[in-house]
Amino acid sequence: DIQMTQSPSTLSASVGDRVTITCRASQGISIWLAWYQQTPGKAPKSLIYEATSLQSGVPSRFSGSGSGTDFTLTISSLQPEDFATYYCQQYKSYPQTFGQGTRLEIE
Amino acid sequence: EVQLVESGGGLVNPGRSLRLSCTASGFTFAYYQMSWFRQAPGKGLEWVGFIRSNAYGGTTEYAASVQGRFSISRDDSKTIVYLQMNSLNTGDTAVYYCSRDANGPGCDWGQGTLVTVSS
Protein backbone atom coordinates (compact mmCIF):
# COMPACT_ATOMS: atom_id res chain seq x y z
CA ASP A 1 0.00 0.00 0.00
CA ILE A 2 1.10 3.58 -0.62
CA GLN A 3 1.59 5.47 2.64
CA MET A 4 0.68 9.14 2.75
CA THR A 5 2.34 11.33 5.35
CA GLN A 6 1.11 14.84 6.07
CA SER A 7 2.95 17.53 7.95
CA PRO A 8 2.43 19.21 10.22
CA SER A 9 -0.23 17.35 12.17
CA THR A 10 -1.40 20.61 13.71
CA LEU A 11 -0.87 24.13 12.44
CA SER A 12 -1.69 27.32 14.31
CA ALA A 13 -2.24 30.43 12.23
CA SER A 14 -4.13 33.70 12.08
CA VAL A 15 -6.64 35.18 9.68
CA GLY A 16 -4.77 36.61 6.72
CA ASP A 17 -1.78 34.28 7.05
CA ARG A 18 -0.40 32.22 4.21
CA VAL A 19 -0.12 28.55 5.16
CA THR A 20 1.26 25.46 3.51
CA ILE A 21 0.49 21.83 4.27
CA THR A 22 2.75 19.09 2.93
CA CYS A 23 1.86 15.58 1.84
CA ARG A 24 4.45 12.95 0.96
CA ALA A 25 3.76 9.63 -0.75
CA SER A 26 5.84 6.53 -0.01
CA GLN A 27 6.18 5.96 -3.75
CA GLY A 28 5.51 7.97 -6.89
CA ILE A 29 1.88 8.72 -7.63
CA SER A 30 2.33 11.11 -10.55
CA ILE A 31 -0.43 13.72 -10.17
CA TRP A 32 -3.09 11.41 -8.70
CA LEU A 33 -3.61 13.33 -5.50
CA ALA A 34 -6.64 15.04 -3.99
CA TRP A 35 -7.07 17.42 -1.05
CA TYR A 36 -10.12 17.65 1.20
CA GLN A 37 -11.33 20.00 3.90
CA GLN A 38 -13.44 18.79 6.81
CA THR A 39 -15.05 20.73 9.63
CA PRO A 40 -16.32 18.99 12.78
CA GLY A 41 -19.50 17.01 12.25
CA LYS A 42 -19.53 17.61 8.52
CA ALA A 43 -18.69 15.57 5.45
CA PRO A 44 -15.37 16.21 3.73
CA LYS A 45 -15.33 18.70 0.89
CA SER A 46 -13.16 18.21 -2.15
CA LEU A 47 -10.79 21.12 -2.81
CA ILE A 48 -8.18 19.91 -5.30
CA TYR A 49 -7.87 16.97 -7.70
CA GLU A 50 -5.01 15.83 -9.92
CA ALA A 51 -2.67 17.62 -7.53
CA THR A 52 -3.26 21.12 -8.90
CA SER A 53 -6.82 21.40 -10.27
CA LEU A 54 -9.29 23.41 -8.22
CA GLN A 55 -12.78 21.98 -7.82
CA SER A 56 -15.58 24.17 -9.08
CA GLY A 57 -16.68 26.70 -6.49
CA VAL A 58 -13.54 26.46 -4.36
CA PRO A 59 -12.02 29.88 -3.65
CA SER A 60 -8.88 30.76 -5.55
CA ARG A 61 -6.93 31.30 -2.32
CA PHE A 62 -6.55 27.51 -2.29
CA SER A 63 -3.90 26.02 -4.54
CA GLY A 64 -2.12 22.70 -4.92
CA SER A 65 1.27 21.83 -6.29
CA GLY A 66 3.59 18.89 -6.73
CA SER A 67 3.94 15.61 -8.55
CA GLY A 68 5.62 12.29 -7.92
CA THR A 69 6.00 12.00 -4.15
CA ASP A 70 5.86 15.54 -2.75
CA PHE A 71 2.78 17.75 -2.71
CA THR A 72 1.60 20.92 -1.04
CA LEU A 73 -1.69 22.62 -0.33
CA THR A 74 -1.40 26.37 0.10
CA ILE A 75 -3.97 28.80 1.41
CA SER A 76 -2.84 32.26 0.39
CA SER A 77 -4.79 34.34 2.92
CA LEU A 78 -6.60 32.46 5.67
CA GLN A 79 -10.25 33.23 6.21
CA PRO A 80 -12.21 32.32 9.37
CA GLU A 81 -14.04 29.51 7.56
CA ASP A 82 -10.74 27.85 6.62
CA PHE A 83 -10.00 26.62 10.11
CA ALA A 84 -10.63 22.91 9.64
CA THR A 85 -8.86 19.60 9.14
CA TYR A 86 -7.26 18.89 5.77
CA TYR A 87 -6.55 15.50 4.24
CA CYS A 88 -4.60 14.40 1.20
CA GLN A 89 -5.53 11.23 -0.69
CA GLN A 90 -3.72 9.27 -3.37
CA TYR A 91 -5.71 7.52 -6.05
CA LYS A 92 -2.85 6.21 -8.19
CA SER A 93 -3.42 2.66 -6.99
CA TYR A 94 -5.61 0.51 -4.78
CA PRO A 95 -6.17 0.80 -1.96
CA GLN A 96 -6.68 4.52 -2.15
CA THR A 97 -5.04 5.95 0.96
CA PHE A 98 -5.27 9.13 2.99
CA GLY A 99 -2.85 11.13 5.00
CA GLN A 100 -3.52 11.31 8.72
CA GLY A 101 -4.86 14.85 8.50
CA THR A 102 -3.65 18.33 9.39
CA ARG A 103 -5.67 20.31 11.88
CA LEU A 104 -5.52 24.03 11.13
CA GLU A 105 -6.37 25.99 14.24
CA ILE A 106 -6.65 29.62 15.17
CA GLU A 107 -3.52 30.99 16.82
CA GLU B 1 -27.47 20.44 -7.63
CA VAL B 2 -25.80 17.15 -6.77
CA GLN B 3 -27.36 15.50 -3.74
CA LEU B 4 -26.31 12.26 -2.06
CA VAL B 5 -28.30 10.96 0.89
CA GLU B 6 -27.10 7.95 2.86
CA SER B 7 -29.45 5.84 4.94
CA GLY B 8 -29.57 2.52 6.73
CA GLY B 9 -27.11 3.12 9.53
CA GLY B 10 -27.75 2.21 13.12
CA LEU B 11 -26.75 -0.04 16.01
CA VAL B 12 -25.97 -3.65 15.10
CA ASN B 13 -24.52 -6.60 17.02
CA PRO B 14 -21.13 -8.03 16.07
CA GLY B 15 -21.37 -10.69 13.39
CA ARG B 16 -24.58 -9.30 11.94
CA SER B 17 -25.23 -7.61 8.60
CA LEU B 18 -26.40 -4.20 7.51
CA ARG B 19 -27.11 -2.62 4.16
CA LEU B 20 -26.53 1.06 3.56
CA SER B 21 -28.13 2.97 0.71
CA CYS B 22 -27.06 6.16 -0.97
CA THR B 23 -29.73 7.87 -3.03
CA ALA B 24 -28.43 10.25 -5.66
CA SER B 25 -30.01 13.14 -7.52
CA GLY B 26 -29.00 16.16 -9.57
CA PHE B 27 -26.80 14.32 -12.07
CA THR B 28 -26.89 11.43 -14.53
CA PHE B 29 -26.17 8.68 -12.02
CA ALA B 30 -25.45 5.95 -14.55
CA TYR B 31 -22.44 7.82 -15.93
CA TYR B 32 -20.46 7.93 -12.70
CA GLN B 33 -18.30 5.74 -10.54
CA MET B 34 -19.51 5.81 -6.94
CA SER B 35 -17.41 5.33 -3.84
CA TRP B 36 -17.85 4.59 -0.16
CA PHE B 37 -15.61 5.99 2.56
CA ARG B 38 -15.76 5.74 6.33
CA GLN B 39 -14.49 7.59 9.35
CA ALA B 40 -14.23 5.98 12.76
CA PRO B 41 -15.03 8.26 15.73
CA GLY B 42 -12.24 10.78 16.18
CA LYS B 43 -10.16 9.22 13.40
CA GLY B 44 -9.20 10.01 9.83
CA LEU B 45 -10.76 9.06 6.54
CA GLU B 46 -10.62 5.54 5.10
CA TRP B 47 -11.50 4.43 1.59
CA VAL B 48 -13.88 1.45 1.61
CA GLY B 49 -14.35 0.80 -2.09
CA PHE B 50 -16.05 1.84 -5.28
CA ILE B 51 -18.19 0.62 -8.15
CA ARG B 52 -17.51 1.65 -11.71
CA SER B 53 -20.27 2.73 -14.02
CA ASN B 54 -21.83 -0.01 -16.13
CA ALA B 55 -20.12 1.54 -19.15
CA TYR B 56 -16.91 0.34 -17.49
CA GLY B 57 -18.32 -3.01 -16.51
CA GLY B 58 -19.84 -2.05 -13.17
CA THR B 59 -16.88 -3.70 -11.48
CA THR B 60 -15.80 -3.08 -7.91
CA GLU B 61 -12.67 -2.54 -5.85
CA TYR B 62 -12.37 -2.85 -2.07
CA ALA B 63 -10.04 -2.09 0.77
CA ALA B 64 -8.37 -5.16 2.22
CA SER B 65 -10.04 -4.52 5.59
CA VAL B 66 -13.49 -5.14 4.06
CA GLN B 67 -12.69 -7.46 1.14
CA GLY B 68 -14.90 -10.54 1.28
CA ARG B 69 -17.26 -9.03 3.88
CA PHE B 70 -18.56 -5.90 2.15
CA SER B 71 -20.01 -5.58 -1.32
CA ILE B 72 -21.05 -2.56 -3.35
CA SER B 73 -23.82 -2.62 -5.93
CA ARG B 74 -25.81 -0.08 -7.86
CA ASP B 75 -29.30 0.31 -9.30
CA ASP B 76 -29.11 2.90 -12.03
CA SER B 77 -32.90 2.89 -12.51
CA LYS B 78 -33.37 3.99 -8.90
CA THR B 79 -30.12 6.05 -8.74
CA ILE B 80 -29.04 4.20 -5.61
CA VAL B 81 -25.71 2.72 -4.64
CA TYR B 82 -25.63 0.13 -1.88
CA LEU B 83 -23.06 -1.04 0.61
CA GLN B 84 -23.82 -4.50 1.93
CA MET B 85 -21.86 -5.14 5.10
CA ASN B 86 -21.62 -8.66 6.49
CA SER B 87 -19.81 -10.14 9.48
CA LEU B 88 -19.56 -6.75 11.11
CA ASN B 89 -17.11 -6.21 13.94
CA THR B 90 -16.46 -3.38 16.36
CA GLY B 91 -13.72 -2.07 14.06
CA ASP B 92 -16.37 -1.26 11.47
CA THR B 93 -17.95 1.36 13.73
CA ALA B 94 -17.80 4.59 11.74
CA VAL B 95 -19.66 7.23 9.83
CA TYR B 96 -20.08 5.93 6.29
CA TYR B 97 -20.10 8.33 3.38
CA CYS B 98 -20.90 7.79 -0.27
CA SER B 99 -19.41 9.96 -2.95
CA ARG B 100 -19.66 10.70 -6.64
CA ASP B 101 -16.35 10.33 -8.42
CA ALA B 102 -16.27 13.02 -11.08
CA ASN B 103 -13.22 15.28 -11.04
CA GLY B 104 -11.16 12.84 -9.06
CA PRO B 105 -12.54 10.62 -6.31
CA GLY B 106 -14.77 12.08 -3.63
CA CYS B 107 -15.93 14.98 -5.76
CA ASP B 108 -19.30 15.21 -3.99
CA TRP B 109 -20.20 13.65 -0.65
CA GLY B 110 -23.31 12.73 1.24
CA GLN B 111 -23.88 13.76 4.85
CA GLY B 112 -22.95 10.33 6.14
CA THR B 113 -24.70 7.66 8.19
CA LEU B 114 -23.42 6.31 11.49
CA VAL B 115 -22.92 2.57 11.92
CA THR B 116 -22.27 1.37 15.47
CA VAL B 117 -21.26 -2.25 15.98
CA SER B 118 -21.67 -3.22 19.60
CA SER B 119 -23.17 -5.90 21.78
PDB file of N, CA and C in Angstrom, chain B residues 24-65:
ATOM      1  N   ALA B  24     -29.050   9.138  -4.949  1.00  0.00           N
ATOM      2  CA  ALA B  24     -28.429  10.248  -5.659  1.00  0.00           C
ATOM      3  C   ALA B  24     -29.444  11.014  -6.483  1.00  0.00           C
ATOM      4  N   SER B  25     -29.186  12.307  -6.650  1.00  0.00           N
ATOM      5  CA  SER B  25     -30.007  13.142  -7.517  1.00  0.00           C
ATOM      6  C   SER B  25     -29.170  14.301  -8.012  1.00  0.00           C
ATOM      7  N   GLY B  26     -29.669  14.961  -9.072  1.00  0.00           N
ATOM      8  CA  GLY B  26     -29.001  16.157  -9.574  1.00  0.00           C
ATOM      9  C   GLY B  26     -27.942  15.904 -10.619  1.00  0.00           C
ATOM     10  N   PHE B  27     -27.769  14.638 -11.015  1.00  0.00           N
ATOM     11  CA  PHE B  27     -26.799  14.319 -12.065  1.00  0.00           C
ATOM     12  C   PHE B  27     -27.192  12.988 -12.707  1.00  0.00           C
ATOM     13  N   THR B  28     -26.579  12.675 -13.836  1.00  0.00           N
ATOM     14  CA  THR B  28     -26.887  11.432 -14.533  1.00  0.00           C
ATOM     15  C   THR B  28     -26.123  10.300 -13.856  1.00  0.00           C
ATOM     16  N   PHE B  29     -26.791   9.657 -12.916  1.00  0.00           N
ATOM     17  CA  PHE B  29     -26.170   8.685 -12.020  1.00  0.00           C
ATOM     18  C   PHE B  29     -25.426   7.600 -12.781  1.00  0.00           C
ATOM     19  N   ALA B  30     -26.016   7.100 -13.838  1.00  0.00           N
ATOM     20  CA  ALA B  30     -25.453   5.949 -14.548  1.00  0.00           C
ATOM     21  C   ALA B  30     -24.055   6.221 -15.112  1.00  0.00           C
ATOM     22  N   TYR B  31     -23.710   7.467 -15.295  1.00  0.00           N
ATOM     23  CA  TYR B  31     -22.443   7.819 -15.933  1.00  0.00           C
ATOM     24  C   TYR B  31     -21.252   7.724 -14.978  1.00  0.00           C
ATOM     25  N   TYR B  32     -21.529   7.685 -13.670  1.00  0.00           N
ATOM     26  CA  TYR B  32     -20.462   7.931 -12.704  1.00  0.00           C
ATOM     27  C   TYR B  32     -20.090   6.720 -11.855  1.00  0.00           C
ATOM     28  N   GLN B  33     -18.805   6.633 -11.584  1.00  0.00           N
ATOM     29  CA  GLN B  33     -18.295   5.741 -10.544  1.00  0.00           C
ATOM     30  C   GLN B  33     -18.711   6.312  -9.200  1.00  0.00           C
ATOM     31  N   MET B  34     -19.073   5.410  -8.285  1.00  0.00           N
ATOM     32  CA  MET B  34     -19.506   5.809  -6.943  1.00  0.00           C
ATOM     33  C   MET B  34     -18.652   5.105  -5.900  1.00  0.00           C
ATOM     34  N   SER B  35     -18.291   5.853  -4.879  1.00  0.00           N
ATOM     35  CA  SER B  35     -17.407   5.331  -3.840  1.00  0.00           C
ATOM     36  C   SER B  35     -18.068   5.354  -2.475  1.00  0.00           C
ATOM     37  N   TRP B  36     -17.516   4.541  -1.585  1.00  0.00           N
ATOM     38  CA  TRP B  36     -17.845   4.586  -0.160  1.00  0.00           C
ATOM     39  C   TRP B  36     -16.559   4.841   0.625  1.00  0.00           C
ATOM     40  N   PHE B  37     -16.685   5.705   1.623  1.00  0.00           N
ATOM     41  CA  PHE B  37     -15.613   5.993   2.563  1.00  0.00           C
ATOM     42  C   PHE B  37     -16.187   5.831   3.967  1.00  0.00           C
ATOM     43  N   ARG B  38     -15.312   5.754   4.947  1.00  0.00           N
ATOM     44  CA  ARG B  38     -15.761   5.745   6.332  1.00  0.00           C
ATOM     45  C   ARG B  38     -14.777   6.485   7.217  1.00  0.00           C
ATOM     46  N   GLN B  39     -15.288   6.847   8.380  1.00  0.00           N
ATOM     47  CA  GLN B  39     -14.486   7.585   9.355  1.00  0.00           C
ATOM     48  C   GLN B  39     -14.885   7.128  10.743  1.00  0.00           C
ATOM     49  N   ALA B  40     -13.984   6.415  11.400  1.00  0.00           N
ATOM     50  CA  ALA B  40     -14.230   5.979  12.763  1.00  0.00           C
ATOM     51  C   ALA B  40     -14.246   7.194  13.688  1.00  0.00           C
ATOM     52  N   PRO B  41     -14.924   7.107  14.818  1.00  0.00           N
ATOM     53  CA  PRO B  41     -15.028   8.262  15.730  1.00  0.00           C
ATOM     54  C   PRO B  41     -13.667   8.826  16.101  1.00  0.00           C
ATOM     55  N   GLY B  42     -13.482  10.110  15.835  1.00  0.00           N
ATOM     56  CA  GLY B  42     -12.244  10.785  16.181  1.00  0.00           C
ATOM     57  C   GLY B  42     -11.053  10.435  15.315  1.00  0.00           C
ATOM     58  N   LYS B  43     -11.263   9.682  14.250  1.00  0.00           N
ATOM     59  CA  LYS B  43     -10.162   9.224  13.400  1.00  0.00           C
ATOM     60  C   LYS B  43     -10.215   9.866  12.016  1.00  0.00           C
ATOM     61  N   GLY B  44      -9.275   9.476  11.173  1.00  0.00           N
ATOM     62  CA  GLY B  44      -9.204  10.012   9.827  1.00  0.00           C
ATOM     63  C   GLY B  44     -10.083   9.263   8.846  1.00  0.00           C
ATOM     64  N   LEU B  45      -9.942   9.634   7.594  1.00  0.00           N
ATOM     65  CA  LEU B  45     -10.762   9.063   6.537  1.00  0.00           C
ATOM     66  C   LEU B  45     -10.165   7.767   6.021  1.00  0.00           C
ATOM     67  N   GLU B  46     -11.039   6.830   5.651  1.00  0.00           N
ATOM     68  CA  GLU B  46     -10.617   5.540   5.099  1.00  0.00           C
ATOM     69  C   GLU B  46     -11.453   5.236   3.869  1.00  0.00           C
ATOM     70  N   TRP B  47     -10.810   4.880   2.789  1.00  0.00           N
ATOM     71  CA  TRP B  47     -11.497   4.429   1.588  1.00  0.00           C
ATOM     72  C   TRP B  47     -12.013   3.013   1.806  1.00  0.00           C
ATOM     73  N   VAL B  48     -13.279   2.776   1.471  1.00  0.00           N
ATOM     74  CA  VAL B  48     -13.883   1.448   1.607  1.00  0.00           C
ATOM     75  C   VAL B  48     -13.884   0.720   0.263  1.00  0.00           C
ATOM     76  N   GLY B  49     -14.304   1.422  -0.781  1.00  0.00           N
ATOM     77  CA  GLY B  49     -14.351   0.798  -2.092  1.00  0.00           C
ATOM     78  C   GLY B  49     -15.159   1.620  -3.061  1.00  0.00           C
ATOM     79  N   PHE B  50     -15.230   1.156  -4.305  1.00  0.00           N
ATOM     80  CA  PHE B  50     -16.051   1.844  -5.276  1.00  0.00           C
ATOM     81  C   PHE B  50     -16.624   0.875  -6.296  1.00  0.00           C
ATOM     82  N   ILE B  51     -17.602   1.367  -7.052  1.00  0.00           N
ATOM     83  CA  ILE B  51     -18.187   0.620  -8.155  1.00  0.00           C
ATOM     84  C   ILE B  51     -18.123   1.485  -9.406  1.00  0.00           C
ATOM     85  N   ARG B  52     -17.590   0.924 -10.454  1.00  0.00           N
ATOM     86  CA  ARG B  52     -17.512   1.650 -11.712  1.00  0.00           C
ATOM     87  C   ARG B  52     -18.898   1.753 -12.347  1.00  0.00           C
ATOM     88  N   SER B  53     -19.028   2.660 -13.268  1.00  0.00           N
ATOM     89  CA  SER B  53     -20.271   2.727 -14.023  1.00  0.00           C
ATOM     90  C   SER B  53     -20.409   1.477 -14.881  1.00  0.00           C
ATOM     91  N   ASN B  54     -21.628   1.179 -15.303  1.00  0.00           N
ATOM     92  CA  ASN B  54     -21.833  -0.008 -16.131  1.00  0.00           C
ATOM     93  C   ASN B  54     -21.135   0.111 -17.480  1.00  0.00           C
ATOM     94  N   ALA B  55     -20.876   1.340 -17.917  1.00  0.00           N
ATOM     95  CA  ALA B  55     -20.119   1.537 -19.151  1.00  0.00           C
ATOM     96  C   ALA B  55     -18.701   0.991 -19.023  1.00  0.00           C
ATOM     97  N   TYR B  56     -18.235   0.896 -17.783  1.00  0.00           N
ATOM     98  CA  TYR B  56     -16.910   0.339 -17.489  1.00  0.00           C
ATOM     99  C   TYR B  56     -17.032  -1.000 -16.771  1.00  0.00           C
ATOM    100  N   GLY B  57     -18.140  -1.662 -17.009  1.00  0.00           N
ATOM    101  CA  GLY B  57     -18.322  -3.013 -16.514  1.00  0.00           C
ATOM    102  C   GLY B  57     -18.988  -3.125 -15.165  1.00  0.00           C
ATOM    103  N   GLY B  58     -19.214  -1.997 -14.483  1.00  0.00           N
ATOM    104  CA  GLY B  58     -19.838  -2.051 -13.169  1.00  0.00           C
ATOM    105  C   GLY B  58     -19.026  -2.839 -12.158  1.00  0.00           C
ATOM    106  N   THR B  59     -17.731  -2.921 -12.375  1.00  0.00           N
ATOM    107  CA  THR B  59     -16.883  -3.705 -11.480  1.00  0.00           C
ATOM    108  C   THR B  59     -16.535  -2.931 -10.212  1.00  0.00           C
ATOM    109  N   THR B  60     -16.034  -3.650  -9.234  1.00  0.00           N
ATOM    110  CA  THR B  60     -15.804  -3.081  -7.911  1.00  0.00           C
ATOM    111  C   THR B  60     -14.365  -3.288  -7.455  1.00  0.00           C
ATOM    112  N   GLU B  61     -13.954  -2.420  -6.537  1.00  0.00           N
ATOM    113  CA  GLU B  61     -12.669  -2.542  -5.847  1.00  0.00           C
ATOM    114  C   GLU B  61     -12.921  -2.278  -4.373  1.00  0.00           C
ATOM    115  N   TYR B  62     -12.152  -2.965  -3.513  1.00  0.00           N
ATOM    116  CA  TYR B  62     -12.369  -2.850  -2.067  1.00  0.00           C
ATOM    117  C   TYR B  62     -11.055  -2.721  -1.323  1.00  0.00           C
ATOM    118  N   ALA B  63     -11.153  -2.089  -0.156  1.00  0.00           N
ATOM    119  CA  ALA B  63     -10.038  -2.095   0.774  1.00  0.00           C
ATOM    120  C   ALA B  63      -9.869  -3.501   1.343  1.00  0.00           C
ATOM    121  N   ALA B  64      -8.641  -3.834   1.680  1.00  0.00           N
ATOM    122  CA  ALA B  64      -8.367  -5.164   2.223  1.00  0.00           C
ATOM    123  C   ALA B  64      -9.144  -5.427   3.506  1.00  0.00           C
ATOM    124  N   SER B  65      -9.371  -4.365   4.293  1.00  0.00           N
ATOM    125  CA  SER B  65     -10.043  -4.520   5.592  1.00  0.00           C
ATOM    126  C   SER B  65     -11.502  -4.952   5.451  1.00  0.00           C
TER     127      SER B  65
END
